[in-house]
Coordinates of C-alpha atoms in Angstrom, one line a residue:
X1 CA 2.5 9.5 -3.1
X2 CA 1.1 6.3 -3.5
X3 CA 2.1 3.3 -1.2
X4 CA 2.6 0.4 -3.7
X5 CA 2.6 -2.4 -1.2
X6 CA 0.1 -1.1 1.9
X7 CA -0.8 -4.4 3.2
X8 CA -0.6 -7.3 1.1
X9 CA -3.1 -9.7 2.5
X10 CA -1.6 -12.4 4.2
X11 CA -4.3 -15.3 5.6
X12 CA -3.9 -19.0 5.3
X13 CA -7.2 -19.1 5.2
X14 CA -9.9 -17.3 3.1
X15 CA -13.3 -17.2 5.1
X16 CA -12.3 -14.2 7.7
X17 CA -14.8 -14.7 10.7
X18 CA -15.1 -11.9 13.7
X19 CA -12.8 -12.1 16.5
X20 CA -14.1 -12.0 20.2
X21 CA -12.3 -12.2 23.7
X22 CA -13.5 -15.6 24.1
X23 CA -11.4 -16.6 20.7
X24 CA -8.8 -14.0 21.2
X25 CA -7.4 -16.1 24.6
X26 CA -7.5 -19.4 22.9
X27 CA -3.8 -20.1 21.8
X28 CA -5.2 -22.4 18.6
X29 CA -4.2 -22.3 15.0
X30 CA -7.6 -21.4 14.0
X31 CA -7.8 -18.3 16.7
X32 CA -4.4 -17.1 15.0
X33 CA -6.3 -17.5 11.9
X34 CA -9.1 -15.2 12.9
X35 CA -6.0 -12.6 14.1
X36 CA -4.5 -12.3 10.8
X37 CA -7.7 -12.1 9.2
X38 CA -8.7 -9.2 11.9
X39 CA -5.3 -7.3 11.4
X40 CA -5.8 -7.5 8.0
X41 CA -9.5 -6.3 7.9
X42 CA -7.9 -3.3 9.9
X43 CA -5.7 -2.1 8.0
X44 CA -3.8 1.2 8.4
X45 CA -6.8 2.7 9.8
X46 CA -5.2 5.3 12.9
X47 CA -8.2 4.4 15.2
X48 CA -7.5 0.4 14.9
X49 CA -3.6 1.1 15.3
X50 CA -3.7 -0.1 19.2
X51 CA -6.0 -3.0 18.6
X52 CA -3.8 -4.4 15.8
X53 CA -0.5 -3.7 18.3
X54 CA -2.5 -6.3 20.8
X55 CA -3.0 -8.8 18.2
X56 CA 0.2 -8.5 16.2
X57 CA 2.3 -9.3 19.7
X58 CA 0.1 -12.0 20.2
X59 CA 0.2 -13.5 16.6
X60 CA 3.8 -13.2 16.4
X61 CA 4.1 -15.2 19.7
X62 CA 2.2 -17.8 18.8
X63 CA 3.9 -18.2 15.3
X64 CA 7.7 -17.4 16.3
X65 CA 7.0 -20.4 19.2
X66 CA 5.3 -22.4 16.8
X67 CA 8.4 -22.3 14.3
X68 CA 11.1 -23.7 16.9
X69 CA 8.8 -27.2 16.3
X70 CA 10.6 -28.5 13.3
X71 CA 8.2 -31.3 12.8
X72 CA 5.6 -28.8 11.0
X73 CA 4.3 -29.5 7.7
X74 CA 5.4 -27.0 4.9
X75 CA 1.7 -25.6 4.5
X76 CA 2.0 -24.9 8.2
X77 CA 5.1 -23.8 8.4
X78 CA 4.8 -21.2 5.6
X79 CA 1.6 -20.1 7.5
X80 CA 3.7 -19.3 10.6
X81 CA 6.2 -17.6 8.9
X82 CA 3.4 -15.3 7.5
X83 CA 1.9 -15.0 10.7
X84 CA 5.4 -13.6 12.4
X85 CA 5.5 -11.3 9.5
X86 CA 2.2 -9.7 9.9
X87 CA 1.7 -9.9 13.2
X88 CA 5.8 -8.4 13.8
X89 CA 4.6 -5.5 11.7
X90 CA 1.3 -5.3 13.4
X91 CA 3.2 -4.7 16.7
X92 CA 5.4 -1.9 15.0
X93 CA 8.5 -5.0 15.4
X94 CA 9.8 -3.9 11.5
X95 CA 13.5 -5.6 12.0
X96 CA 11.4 -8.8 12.8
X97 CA 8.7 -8.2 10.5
X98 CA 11.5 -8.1 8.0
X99 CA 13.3 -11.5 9.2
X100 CA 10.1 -13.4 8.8
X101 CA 9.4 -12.2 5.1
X102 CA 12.6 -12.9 4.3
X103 CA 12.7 -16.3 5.9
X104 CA 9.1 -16.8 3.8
X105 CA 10.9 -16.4 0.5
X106 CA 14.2 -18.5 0.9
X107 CA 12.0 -21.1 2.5
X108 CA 9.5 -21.8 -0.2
X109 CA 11.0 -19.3 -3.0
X110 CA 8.7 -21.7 -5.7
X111 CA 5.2 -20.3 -3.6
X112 CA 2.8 -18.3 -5.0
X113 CA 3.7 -15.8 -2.2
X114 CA 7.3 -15.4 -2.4
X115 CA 7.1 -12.0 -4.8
X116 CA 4.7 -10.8 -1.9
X117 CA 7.4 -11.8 0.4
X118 CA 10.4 -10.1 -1.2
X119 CA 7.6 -6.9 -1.5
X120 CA 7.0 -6.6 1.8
X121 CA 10.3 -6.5 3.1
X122 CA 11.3 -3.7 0.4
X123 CA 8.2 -1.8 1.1
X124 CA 8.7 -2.2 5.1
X125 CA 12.5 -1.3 4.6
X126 CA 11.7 2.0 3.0
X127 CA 8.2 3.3 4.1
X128 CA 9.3 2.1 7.9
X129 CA 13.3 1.3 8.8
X130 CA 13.5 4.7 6.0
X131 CA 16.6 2.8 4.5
X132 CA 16.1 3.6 1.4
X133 CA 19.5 1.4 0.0
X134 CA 18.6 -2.0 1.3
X135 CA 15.0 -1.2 -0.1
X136 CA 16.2 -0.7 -3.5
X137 CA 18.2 -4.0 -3.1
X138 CA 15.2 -5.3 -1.8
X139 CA 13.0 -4.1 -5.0
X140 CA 15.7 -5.2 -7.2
X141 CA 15.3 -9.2 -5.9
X142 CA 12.3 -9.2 -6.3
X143 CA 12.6 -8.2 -10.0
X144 CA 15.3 -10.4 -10.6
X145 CA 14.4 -13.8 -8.8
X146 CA 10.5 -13.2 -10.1
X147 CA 10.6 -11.0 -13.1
X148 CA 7.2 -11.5 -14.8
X149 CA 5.2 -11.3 -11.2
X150 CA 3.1 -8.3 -11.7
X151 CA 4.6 -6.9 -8.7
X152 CA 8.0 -7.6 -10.4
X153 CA 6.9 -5.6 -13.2
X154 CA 5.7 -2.4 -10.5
X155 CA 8.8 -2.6 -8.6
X156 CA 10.5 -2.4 -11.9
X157 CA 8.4 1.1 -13.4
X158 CA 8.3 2.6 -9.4
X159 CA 11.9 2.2 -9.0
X160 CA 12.7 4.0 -12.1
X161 CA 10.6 6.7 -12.0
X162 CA 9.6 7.5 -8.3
X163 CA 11.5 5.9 -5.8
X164 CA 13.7 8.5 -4.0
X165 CA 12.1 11.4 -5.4
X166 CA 10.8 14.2 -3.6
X167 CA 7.1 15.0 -3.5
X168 CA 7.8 18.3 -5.9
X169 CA 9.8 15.8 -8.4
X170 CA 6.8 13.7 -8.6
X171 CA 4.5 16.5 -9.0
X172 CA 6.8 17.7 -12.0
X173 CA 7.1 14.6 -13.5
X174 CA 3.3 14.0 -13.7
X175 CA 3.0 17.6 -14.8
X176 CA 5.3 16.9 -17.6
X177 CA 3.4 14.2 -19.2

């Protein structure tokens, strides 16, 4: 079965560069930087699973800290909020992972990564919390609030014709066509 969603790359900002020690103690915005950038490079790849555990915790430190500052700039803020996501899912945190996503969307529900938003908390409620009724509420937002946003239109087609279908249904219904 195909994972829709995986990981949607999250990074506010597009050059990733290596991480080292030295920048992995710094506690700067542009060290965070290279940590989303890292986790994201990673991927779901089993071997990398304790390495993006260490820098999940710390990125969602730094940006769930940083977020109690309400003087933050809306750029910067929507930057934390992503960081918290990724790096509470990076750290296996899903409840929180979810709360950040969600905070994402209703806080700047016009960006160009609020459909991403709403997808990731669907995708983490069903492929990690296994609810599979607050994911199909969560799929359904996302087609209603952002119904031409290609991932809009995928939620749409994988909702009504693979979600909560066994593995033998889904090998049927390919069969069949």
């Amino acid at each position: 079965l195909l994972i829709i969603g995986a990981l949607i790359a999250i990074a506010c900002e597009s050059e990733p560069k290596l991480i080292t020690e030295e920048n992995l103690e710094a506690d700067s915005f542009e060290s965070m930087n290279l940590i989303a950038n890292q986790i994201i490079n990673n991927g779901l790849d089993p071997k990398l699973k304790s390495q993006n555990i260490k820098l999940g915790k710390k990125l969602y430190n730094y940006s769930s800290l940083k977020l109690v500052n309400n003087q933050l700039s809306d750029s910067v803020e929507e930057c934390l909020f992503q960081w918290a996501a990724l790096g509470a899912e990076a750290s296996d945190r899903y409840e929180d992972a979810i709360v950040y996503f969600y905070k994402a969307q209703r806080s700047f529900p016009e960006s160009v990564n609020a459909p991403k938003y709403l997808h990731n908390r669907a995708r983490i409620l069903e492929d990690k919390i296994r609810n599979k009724k607050a994911a199909r509420l969560a799929y359904e937002e996302l087609i209603q609030l952002y119904p031409e946003n290609p991932l809009s239109v995928n939620s749409k087609i994988y909702l009504d014709n693979l979600f909560d279908k066994s593995e033998s249904e889904i090998i049927d219904l390919i069969l069949s066509k």
